[in-house]
């Protein structure tokens, strides 16, 4: 079977160039025909007069016997010099135009063009989730493709997102903002601006993210069209791919706890700190985003997670039509298990318990692979996280294999000030699934 991803990568440097190349060849042939037709009548007499003038000048410097040879040598030299000057002029003009349109990319034009073409011909990847986990994954994937679609959970009802949702009646923008920044190809100053959060002493702006406010402003400018606002923000940040909500309708979460109690709202569910049996959407009959379904249908790779299993991962899969589209796809489907547990949500969960939680809430079995980190954090990190109520997720791979899943195990961890997935390691391992 032909690997369409590998074919696209092979043809990447010339993709999009065939039409201009054909036009160039047509123009060149037309020029040659025109030159041939007018050569004897116009060009040849002019060139003869020019050659006679050059030889008459040379006769003052060299003997008549050497004039012909000198003319040939001078002609060759002028031909090379003229070609070099023409090349340098075109190069300077091209750099000037590119630097005017896109500052900072005028040098290394060929490499930049090749990089962008390869990204444009990269695999079609769909990543579903929310929170920090999804944005971390996207930071690695964007180095391999610009055909990425992030399908984002929109059930956040806390912080700046929740406030804007209540005040303006818009979809919570926080997780979408994080994904936009993760995929951004814009200058760091622009992404820093989007992520800036106002301090507590900022009055009515306290706690708000600048990016959330900008998206809210774009929603106003687009007359309430949230989708158009996200597209505009995507253009501002020059993102590699696109970000879409799993649904454009207002939706919340309802949790059934192990003790039989029910809690509504994402923030309240997490704060309750009780073991969750099942999670539901409120209302349940929302419509999926059409762009999300189309992206899943065209995907070469589908990735779910990492992220909070009950509030970031499962909610996307509860939107009617999403799971069915994933199930129908021929693309490899991977669930990325968390490195650390989530307080009040997945306390003491092992890797297999994360998978079981998804299976208990989703009616269909949709994963081919489960990605599990097997590297242990440092004792200092474990102690720090234990104080916050978080624990290392036990990589019980044998149980997951017994459940019928293939395991992608390895060191996928990045340990700096926080313990989380290393986006580059995760992305490289995922890409191996479709580059065989």
Tab-separated table of C-alpha atoms in Angstrom:
chain	number	residue	atom	x	y	z
A	1	UNK	CA	0.000	0.000	0.000
A	2	UNK	CA	1.357	3.434	-0.954
A	3	UNK	CA	2.062	5.659	2.051
A	4	UNK	CA	0.475	8.961	1.000
A	5	UNK	CA	2.333	10.832	3.747
A	6	UNK	CA	5.745	9.677	2.458
A	7	UNK	CA	4.786	10.595	-1.121
A	8	UNK	CA	3.786	14.110	-0.019
A	9	UNK	CA	7.086	14.515	1.868
A	10	UNK	CA	9.069	13.376	-1.193
A	11	UNK	CA	7.359	15.913	-3.447
A	12	UNK	CA	7.306	18.675	-0.813
A	13	UNK	CA	10.047	20.954	-2.252
A	14	UNK	CA	8.274	21.200	-5.631
A	15	UNK	CA	4.689	21.252	-4.375
A	16	UNK	CA	2.883	24.290	-5.712
A	17	UNK	CA	5.666	25.055	-8.221
A	18	UNK	CA	4.429	23.052	-11.200
A	19	UNK	CA	2.075	25.737	-12.475
A	20	UNK	CA	4.627	28.607	-12.341
A	21	UNK	CA	7.297	26.313	-13.849
A	22	UNK	CA	5.011	25.465	-16.773
A	23	UNK	CA	4.206	29.157	-17.271
A	24	UNK	CA	7.939	29.928	-17.178
A	25	UNK	CA	8.696	27.253	-19.781
A	26	UNK	CA	5.876	28.499	-22.008
A	27	UNK	CA	7.241	32.029	-21.801
A	28	UNK	CA	10.794	30.841	-22.521
A	29	UNK	CA	9.710	28.865	-25.615
A	30	UNK	CA	7.633	31.803	-26.847
A	31	UNK	CA	10.643	34.085	-26.349
A	32	UNK	CA	12.906	31.735	-28.337
A	33	UNK	CA	10.423	31.505	-31.224
A	34	UNK	CA	10.063	35.276	-31.309
A	35	UNK	CA	13.832	35.709	-31.196
A	36	UNK	CA	14.308	33.249	-34.064
A	37	UNK	CA	11.732	35.011	-36.237
A	38	UNK	CA	13.214	38.453	-35.691
A	39	UNK	CA	16.871	37.408	-35.443
A	40	UNK	CA	17.902	38.108	-39.041
A	41	UNK	CA	15.846	41.264	-39.453
A	42	UNK	CA	16.549	43.031	-36.163
A	43	UNK	CA	18.858	41.290	-33.722
A	44	UNK	CA	21.635	40.127	-36.084
A	45	UNK	CA	22.271	43.563	-37.710
A	46	UNK	CA	22.349	45.194	-34.287
A	47	UNK	CA	24.742	42.577	-32.867
A	48	UNK	CA	26.993	42.883	-35.946
A	49	UNK	CA	27.254	46.661	-35.528
A	50	UNK	CA	28.009	46.215	-31.831
A	51	UNK	CA	30.703	43.614	-32.601
A	52	UNK	CA	32.270	45.848	-35.274
A	53	UNK	CA	32.426	48.716	-32.788
A	54	UNK	CA	34.070	46.497	-30.143
A	55	UNK	CA	36.658	45.220	-32.624
A	56	UNK	CA	37.479	48.743	-33.803
A	57	UNK	CA	38.117	49.734	-30.192
A	58	UNK	CA	40.282	46.662	-29.592
A	59	UNK	CA	42.466	47.484	-32.614
A	60	UNK	CA	43.834	50.443	-30.686
A	61	UNK	CA	44.992	48.134	-27.884
A	62	UNK	CA	46.086	44.974	-29.716
A	63	UNK	CA	47.345	44.010	-33.136
A	64	UNK	CA	44.881	43.291	-35.914
A	65	UNK	CA	45.823	39.606	-35.858
A	66	UNK	CA	44.884	39.309	-32.161
A	67	UNK	CA	41.715	41.403	-32.389
A	68	UNK	CA	39.395	38.461	-33.163
A	69	UNK	CA	40.723	36.354	-30.273
A	70	UNK	CA	40.550	39.302	-27.893
A	71	UNK	CA	36.959	39.966	-28.971
A	72	UNK	CA	36.014	36.383	-28.134
A	73	UNK	CA	37.734	36.561	-24.743
A	74	UNK	CA	36.182	39.904	-23.908
A	75	UNK	CA	32.763	38.646	-25.032
A	76	UNK	CA	33.007	35.628	-22.747
A	77	UNK	CA	34.125	37.770	-19.833
A	78	UNK	CA	31.330	40.286	-20.338
A	79	UNK	CA	28.827	37.423	-20.630
A	80	UNK	CA	29.917	35.999	-17.271
A	81	UNK	CA	30.045	39.427	-15.641
A	82	UNK	CA	26.616	40.370	-16.960
A	83	UNK	CA	25.120	37.091	-15.775
A	84	UNK	CA	26.615	37.572	-12.310
A	85	UNK	CA	25.362	41.169	-12.060
A	86	UNK	CA	21.896	40.060	-13.200
A	87	UNK	CA	21.862	37.276	-10.588
A	88	UNK	CA	22.967	39.626	-7.778
A	89	UNK	CA	20.382	42.211	-8.794
A	90	UNK	CA	17.571	39.669	-8.755
A	91	UNK	CA	18.803	38.319	-5.425
A	92	UNK	CA	18.902	41.777	-3.823
A	93	UNK	CA	15.457	42.650	-5.170
A	94	UNK	CA	13.974	39.350	-3.945
A	95	UNK	CA	15.456	39.787	-0.470
A	96	UNK	CA	14.164	43.329	-0.276
A	97	UNK	CA	10.643	42.260	-1.222
A	98	UNK	CA	10.657	39.321	1.219
A	99	UNK	CA	12.095	41.428	4.042
A	100	UNK	CA	9.399	44.047	3.454
A	101	UNK	CA	6.590	41.477	3.462
A	102	UNK	CA	7.999	39.179	6.143
A	103	UNK	CA	10.814	40.780	8.174
A	104	UNK	CA	13.505	38.434	9.407
A	105	UNK	CA	13.160	35.832	6.637
A	106	UNK	CA	15.173	37.498	3.881
A	107	UNK	CA	18.265	35.371	4.591
A	108	UNK	CA	18.192	31.632	4.038
A	109	UNK	CA	15.296	31.976	1.602
A	110	UNK	CA	15.807	28.531	0.073
A	111	UNK	CA	15.922	26.802	3.457
A	112	UNK	CA	12.886	28.718	4.695
A	113	UNK	CA	10.964	27.854	1.532
A	114	UNK	CA	11.916	24.187	1.812
A	115	UNK	CA	10.926	24.102	5.505
A	116	UNK	CA	7.525	25.632	4.870
A	117	UNK	CA	6.857	23.382	1.880
A	118	UNK	CA	7.736	20.283	3.889
A	119	UNK	CA	5.452	21.393	6.713
A	120	UNK	CA	2.672	22.112	4.226
A	121	UNK	CA	3.029	18.588	2.808
A	122	UNK	CA	3.249	17.006	6.262
A	123	UNK	CA	0.733	14.495	7.620
A	124	UNK	CA	-2.815	15.524	8.465
A	125	UNK	CA	-2.898	15.229	12.249
A	126	UNK	CA	-5.925	15.616	14.509
A	127	UNK	CA	-5.311	16.213	18.212
A	128	UNK	CA	-8.220	16.191	20.659
A	129	UNK	CA	-8.120	17.455	24.218
A	130	UNK	CA	-7.800	20.599	26.237
A	131	UNK	CA	-5.834	22.325	28.952
A	132	UNK	CA	-2.052	22.234	29.227
A	133	UNK	CA	-1.763	18.697	27.870
A	134	UNK	CA	-3.033	19.475	24.381
A	135	UNK	CA	-1.026	22.678	23.985
A	136	UNK	CA	2.131	20.823	25.071
A	137	UNK	CA	1.544	18.161	22.412
A	138	UNK	CA	0.955	20.770	19.698
A	139	UNK	CA	4.328	22.418	20.385
A	140	UNK	CA	6.004	19.228	19.221
A	141	UNK	CA	3.703	18.343	16.340
A	142	UNK	CA	4.033	21.736	14.642
A	143	UNK	CA	7.684	20.982	13.807
A	144	UNK	CA	6.539	18.100	11.588
A	145	UNK	CA	3.441	19.450	9.863
A	146	UNK	CA	1.273	22.506	9.361
A	147	UNK	CA	-1.729	20.283	8.607
A	148	UNK	CA	-2.731	20.041	12.254
A	149	UNK	CA	-6.262	20.387	13.559
A	150	UNK	CA	-6.649	20.839	17.300
A	151	UNK	CA	-10.158	19.932	18.478
A	152	UNK	CA	-10.603	21.640	21.818
A	153	UNK	CA	-12.896	21.043	24.785
A	154	UNK	CA	-15.118	24.051	25.573
A	155	UNK	CA	-16.501	23.165	29.016
A	156	UNK	CA	-14.224	25.404	31.109
A	157	UNK	CA	-16.322	27.517	33.483
A	158	UNK	CA	-13.625	28.909	35.761
A	159	UNK	CA	-11.234	31.856	35.780
A	160	UNK	CA	-11.056	34.322	32.912
A	161	UNK	CA	-12.781	31.937	30.472
A	162	UNK	CA	-15.726	31.370	32.780
A	163	UNK	CA	-16.108	35.081	33.448
A	164	UNK	CA	-16.183	35.925	29.739
A	165	UNK	CA	-18.616	33.080	29.111
A	166	UNK	CA	-21.022	34.467	31.720
A	167	UNK	CA	-20.560	38.155	30.859
A	168	UNK	CA	-20.604	37.896	27.059
A	169	UNK	CA	-22.350	34.606	26.383
A	170	UNK	CA	-19.383	33.388	24.331
A	171	UNK	CA	-17.636	30.025	24.220
A	172	UNK	CA	-14.850	29.815	26.853
A	173	UNK	CA	-11.694	30.932	24.987
A	174	UNK	CA	-8.935	29.828	27.387
A	175	UNK	CA	-8.021	26.393	26.046
A	176	UNK	CA	-8.402	27.623	22.475
A	177	UNK	CA	-6.034	30.508	23.227
A	178	UNK	CA	-3.418	28.104	24.611
A	179	UNK	CA	-3.616	25.991	21.453
A	180	UNK	CA	-3.321	29.046	19.194
A	181	UNK	CA	-0.169	30.126	21.025
A	182	UNK	CA	1.255	26.586	20.920
A	183	UNK	CA	0.862	26.452	17.119
A	184	UNK	CA	1.997	30.037	16.549
A	185	UNK	CA	4.779	30.915	14.117
A	186	UNK	CA	4.657	34.574	15.153
A	187	UNK	CA	7.279	36.544	17.053
A	188	UNK	CA	7.725	35.660	20.740
A	189	UNK	CA	6.572	39.138	21.767
A	190	UNK	CA	3.195	38.456	20.146
A	191	UNK	CA	2.723	35.072	21.825
A	192	UNK	CA	3.810	36.555	25.159
A	193	UNK	CA	1.159	39.233	24.706
A	194	UNK	CA	-1.541	36.612	24.151
A	195	UNK	CA	-0.472	34.752	27.294
A	196	UNK	CA	-0.154	37.827	29.524
A	197	UNK	CA	-2.386	37.578	32.588
A	198	UNK	CA	-3.357	40.665	34.554
A	199	UNK	CA	-2.439	40.670	38.239
A	200	UNK	CA	-4.928	40.677	41.100
A	201	UNK	CA	-4.543	44.433	41.653
A	202	UNK	CA	-5.748	45.240	38.105
A	203	UNK	CA	-9.340	46.004	39.051
A	204	UNK	CA	-11.930	44.546	36.678
A	205	UNK	CA	-9.119	43.083	34.541
A	206	UNK	CA	-7.766	40.991	37.435
A	207	UNK	CA	-7.181	37.379	36.430
A	208	UNK	CA	-8.017	37.943	32.782
A	209	UNK	CA	-5.676	36.764	30.050
A	210	UNK	CA	-4.869	39.295	27.337
A	211	UNK	CA	-5.436	36.629	24.700
A	212	UNK	CA	-8.895	35.870	26.072
A	213	UNK	CA	-9.778	39.559	25.931
A	214	UNK	CA	-8.469	39.852	22.368
A	215	UNK	CA	-10.573	36.877	21.283
A	216	UNK	CA	-13.582	38.461	23.014
A	217	UNK	CA	-12.906	41.691	21.100
A	218	UNK	CA	-12.681	39.745	17.832
A	219	UNK	CA	-16.010	38.080	18.636
A	220	UNK	CA	-17.524	41.570	18.963
A	221	UNK	CA	-15.961	42.674	15.669
A	222	UNK	CA	-17.329	39.587	13.916
A	223	UNK	CA	-20.831	40.244	15.306
A	224	UNK	CA	-20.775	37.272	17.659
A	225	UNK	CA	-19.169	34.804	15.239
A	226	UNK	CA	-16.771	32.884	17.508
A	227	UNK	CA	-15.434	30.769	14.649
A	228	UNK	CA	-14.492	33.859	12.632
A	229	UNK	CA	-12.840	35.357	15.715
A	230	UNK	CA	-10.638	32.273	16.131
A	231	UNK	CA	-9.694	32.357	12.426
A	232	UNK	CA	-8.666	36.009	12.745
A	233	UNK	CA	-6.596	35.259	15.850
A	234	UNK	CA	-5.009	32.362	13.949
A	235	UNK	CA	-3.943	34.757	11.184
A	236	UNK	CA	-2.516	37.224	13.701
A	237	UNK	CA	-0.380	34.487	15.261
A	238	UNK	CA	0.426	32.820	11.903
A	239	UNK	CA	-0.375	29.397	13.343
A	240	UNK	CA	0.665	26.132	11.692
A	241	UNK	CA	-2.670	24.410	11.379
A	242	UNK	CA	-6.053	25.308	12.777
A	243	UNK	CA	-7.882	25.255	16.090
A	244	UNK	CA	-11.579	24.432	16.327
A	245	UNK	CA	-13.923	23.844	19.271
A	246	UNK	CA	-15.528	20.409	19.417
A	247	UNK	CA	-18.873	22.230	19.325
A	248	UNK	CA	-19.944	25.831	18.806
A	249	UNK	CA	-22.788	25.445	21.293
A	250	UNK	CA	-22.668	26.287	24.993
A	251	UNK	CA	-22.099	23.111	26.942
A	252	UNK	CA	-21.213	22.175	30.521
A	253	UNK	CA	-20.243	19.064	32.475
A	254	UNK	CA	-22.188	16.910	34.920
A	255	UNK	CA	-20.425	14.218	36.948
A	256	UNK	CA	-21.836	11.137	38.629
A	257	UNK	CA	-19.636	10.314	41.614
A	258	UNK	CA	-18.920	6.893	43.095
A	259	UNK	CA	-21.048	7.774	46.138
A	260	UNK	CA	-24.042	8.460	43.895
A	261	UNK	CA	-23.917	12.258	44.124
A	262	UNK	CA	-24.094	14.438	41.023
A	263	UNK	CA	-22.154	17.680	40.521
A	264	UNK	CA	-22.524	20.186	37.690
A	265	UNK	CA	-19.768	22.416	36.300
A	266	UNK	CA	-16.122	21.655	35.548
A	267	UNK	CA	-14.728	23.760	38.379
A	268	UNK	CA	-17.125	22.296	40.962
A	269	UNK	CA	-16.343	18.750	39.819
A	270	UNK	CA	-12.598	19.226	40.273
A	271	UNK	CA	-12.971	21.036	43.594
A	272	UNK	CA	-15.208	18.294	45.011
A	273	UNK	CA	-12.244	15.926	45.058
A	274	UNK	CA	-14.493	12.849	44.879
A	275	UNK	CA	-13.918	9.785	42.730
A	276	UNK	CA	-15.815	10.160	39.450
A	277	UNK	CA	-17.798	7.261	38.022
A	278	UNK	CA	-19.078	8.889	34.863
A	279	UNK	CA	-19.118	12.270	33.124
A	280	UNK	CA	-21.883	13.776	30.960
A	281	UNK	CA	-22.396	16.804	28.730
A	282	UNK	CA	-25.145	19.279	29.612
A	283	UNK	CA	-26.971	19.390	27.268
A	284	UNK	CA	-26.044	16.050	25.714
A	285	UNK	CA	-27.510	16.702	22.260
A	286	UNK	CA	-25.071	19.349	20.999
A	287	UNK	CA	-23.919	19.441	17.387
A	288	UNK	CA	-20.282	18.757	16.503
A	289	UNK	CA	-18.187	21.311	14.658
A	290	UNK	CA	-18.268	20.409	10.954
A	291	UNK	CA	-14.598	21.309	10.582
A	292	UNK	CA	-13.744	18.833	13.330
A	293	UNK	CA	-15.569	15.992	11.577
A	294	UNK	CA	-13.929	16.816	8.233
A	295	UNK	CA	-10.470	16.914	9.825
A	296	UNK	CA	-11.008	13.504	11.444
A	297	UNK	CA	-12.173	12.077	8.126
A	298	UNK	CA	-9.018	13.321	6.329
A	299	UNK	CA	-6.576	12.492	9.140
A	300	UNK	CA	-3.388	10.456	8.745
A	301	UNK	CA	-3.048	10.309	12.542
A	302	UNK	CA	-5.514	10.892	15.401
A	303	UNK	CA	-4.233	11.665	18.894
A	304	UNK	CA	-6.307	11.977	22.075
A	305	UNK	CA	-4.698	13.533	25.151
A	306	UNK	CA	-2.708	14.071	27.201
A	307	UNK	CA	-4.803	16.008	29.686
A	308	UNK	CA	-7.231	15.731	32.568
A	309	UNK	CA	-9.085	12.552	31.692
A	310	UNK	CA	-12.558	13.610	32.874
A	311	UNK	CA	-12.526	17.340	32.090
A	312	UNK	CA	-10.246	17.615	29.038
A	313	UNK	CA	-10.164	14.256	27.248
A	314	UNK	CA	-13.596	12.643	27.639
A	315	UNK	CA	-15.779	15.759	26.992
A	316	UNK	CA	-14.647	15.952	23.339
A	317	UNK	CA	-15.533	12.288	22.868
A	318	UNK	CA	-19.036	12.858	24.271
A	319	UNK	CA	-19.963	15.330	21.528
A	320	UNK	CA	-22.286	13.368	19.207
A	321	UNK	CA	-20.549	12.368	15.981
A	322	UNK	CA	-16.956	12.747	17.172
A	323	UNK	CA	-16.408	9.164	18.340
A	324	UNK	CA	-18.235	7.778	15.305
A	325	UNK	CA	-15.946	9.772	12.994
A	326	UNK	CA	-12.837	8.556	14.834
A	327	UNK	CA	-14.034	4.954	14.699
A	328	UNK	CA	-14.645	5.207	10.936
A	329	UNK	CA	-11.162	6.584	10.216
A	330	UNK	CA	-8.369	4.323	8.941
A	331	UNK	CA	-5.729	6.503	10.614
A	332	UNK	CA	-3.763	5.207	13.625
A	333	UNK	CA	-5.500	6.304	16.830
A	334	UNK	CA	-3.412	6.994	19.924
A	335	UNK	CA	-4.347	7.833	23.503
A	336	UNK	CA	-1.543	9.567	25.401
A	337	UNK	CA	-1.713	8.763	29.096
A	338	UNK	CA	-0.743	11.435	31.615
A	339	UNK	CA	2.618	11.462	33.384
A	340	UNK	CA	1.168	12.652	36.713
A	341	UNK	CA	-2.287	12.242	38.246
A	342	UNK	CA	-4.756	15.135	38.454
A	343	UNK	CA	-5.858	16.184	41.972
A	344	UNK	CA	-9.578	15.708	42.558
A	345	UNK	CA	-10.009	13.907	39.259
A	346	UNK	CA	-7.653	10.974	38.734
A	347	UNK	CA	-6.123	10.544	42.195
A	348	UNK	CA	-3.891	7.443	42.367
A	349	UNK	CA	-4.885	6.370	38.831
A	350	UNK	CA	-2.528	4.016	37.022
A	351	UNK	CA	-2.160	4.148	33.247
A	352	UNK	CA	-4.693	1.336	32.775
A	353	UNK	CA	-7.198	3.145	35.000
A	354	UNK	CA	-6.944	6.214	32.756
A	355	UNK	CA	-7.794	4.005	29.784
A	356	UNK	CA	-10.624	2.316	31.705
A	357	UNK	CA	-12.097	5.715	32.587
A	358	UNK	CA	-12.297	6.591	28.890
A	359	UNK	CA	-13.793	3.205	27.976
A	360	UNK	CA	-16.440	3.507	30.704
A	361	UNK	CA	-17.603	6.856	29.313
A	362	UNK	CA	-17.312	6.214	25.579
A	363	UNK	CA	-19.521	3.588	24.001
A	364	UNK	CA	-17.033	2.635	21.281
A	365	UNK	CA	-13.517	1.238	21.449
A	366	UNK	CA	-11.557	3.740	19.385
A	367	UNK	CA	-7.841	3.489	20.290
A	368	UNK	CA	-5.189	1.388	18.549
A	369	UNK	CA	-2.265	2.493	20.696
A	370	UNK	CA	-1.743	3.705	24.254
A	371	UNK	CA	1.337	5.890	24.779
A	372	UNK	CA	2.827	5.517	28.259
A	373	UNK	CA	5.792	7.257	29.842
A	374	UNK	CA	8.071	4.831	31.692
A	375	UNK	CA	10.703	7.294	32.944
A	376	UNK	CA	10.587	8.133	36.642
A	377	UNK	CA	10.726	11.741	37.868
A	378	UNK	CA	13.368	12.683	40.411
A	379	UNK	CA	12.658	12.113	44.102
A	380	UNK	CA	12.598	15.883	44.599
A	381	UNK	CA	9.923	16.272	41.943
A	382	UNK	CA	7.879	13.378	43.347
A	383	UNK	CA	7.981	14.927	46.835
A	384	UNK	CA	6.951	18.337	45.469
A	385	UNK	CA	4.022	16.865	43.548
A	386	UNK	CA	2.976	14.661	46.477
A	387	UNK	CA	2.517	17.792	48.577
A	388	UNK	CA	0.111	19.080	45.899
A	389	UNK	CA	-1.814	15.793	45.880
A	390	UNK	CA	-0.345	14.466	42.628
A	391	UNK	CA	1.401	11.158	42.010
A	392	UNK	CA	3.364	9.486	39.252
A	393	UNK	CA	1.132	7.472	36.915
A	394	UNK	CA	2.139	3.819	37.222
A	395	UNK	CA	2.938	2.431	33.741
A	396	UNK	CA	1.111	-0.915	34.127
A	397	UNK	CA	1.680	-1.934	30.523
A	398	UNK	CA	0.786	-5.607	30.963
A	399	UNK	CA	-2.752	-4.711	32.029
A	400	UNK	CA	-3.151	-2.435	29.014
A	401	UNK	CA	-1.901	-5.165	26.670
A	402	UNK	CA	-4.362	-7.555	28.322
A	403	UNK	CA	-7.094	-5.071	27.406
A	404	UNK	CA	-6.152	-5.566	23.751
A	405	UNK	CA	-4.214	-2.352	23.085
A	406	UNK	CA	-0.742	-1.914	21.621
A	407	UNK	CA	1.595	0.011	23.898
A	408	UNK	CA	3.991	2.789	22.916
A	409	UNK	CA	6.307	2.877	25.918
A	410	UNK	CA	9.371	5.022	26.484
A	411	UNK	CA	10.871	8.084	28.079
A	412	UNK	CA	8.459	10.800	26.970
A	413	UNK	CA	8.949	12.986	30.026
A	414	UNK	CA	10.334	16.487	30.371
A	415	UNK	CA	11.344	17.448	33.879
A	416	UNK	CA	12.161	21.095	34.457
A	417	UNK	CA	10.228	23.077	37.039
A	418	UNK	CA	7.238	20.855	36.214
A	419	UNK	CA	6.883	17.214	35.201
A	420	UNK	CA	5.069	16.834	31.906
A	421	UNK	CA	5.450	15.301	28.464
A	422	UNK	CA	8.366	16.323	26.295
A	423	UNK	CA	6.614	17.599	23.149
A	424	UNK	CA	9.480	16.747	20.787
A	425	UNK	CA	9.918	13.170	22.035
A	426	UNK	CA	6.191	12.521	21.887
A	427	UNK	CA	5.860	13.996	18.384
A	428	UNK	CA	8.812	12.022	17.010
A	429	UNK	CA	7.392	8.748	18.343
A	430	UNK	CA	3.937	9.500	16.953
A	431	UNK	CA	5.304	10.338	13.502
A	432	UNK	CA	7.016	6.940	13.325
A	433	UNK	CA	3.566	5.339	13.224
A	434	UNK	CA	2.848	6.855	9.812
A	435	UNK	CA	6.330	7.064	8.288
A	436	UNK	CA	6.975	3.328	8.124
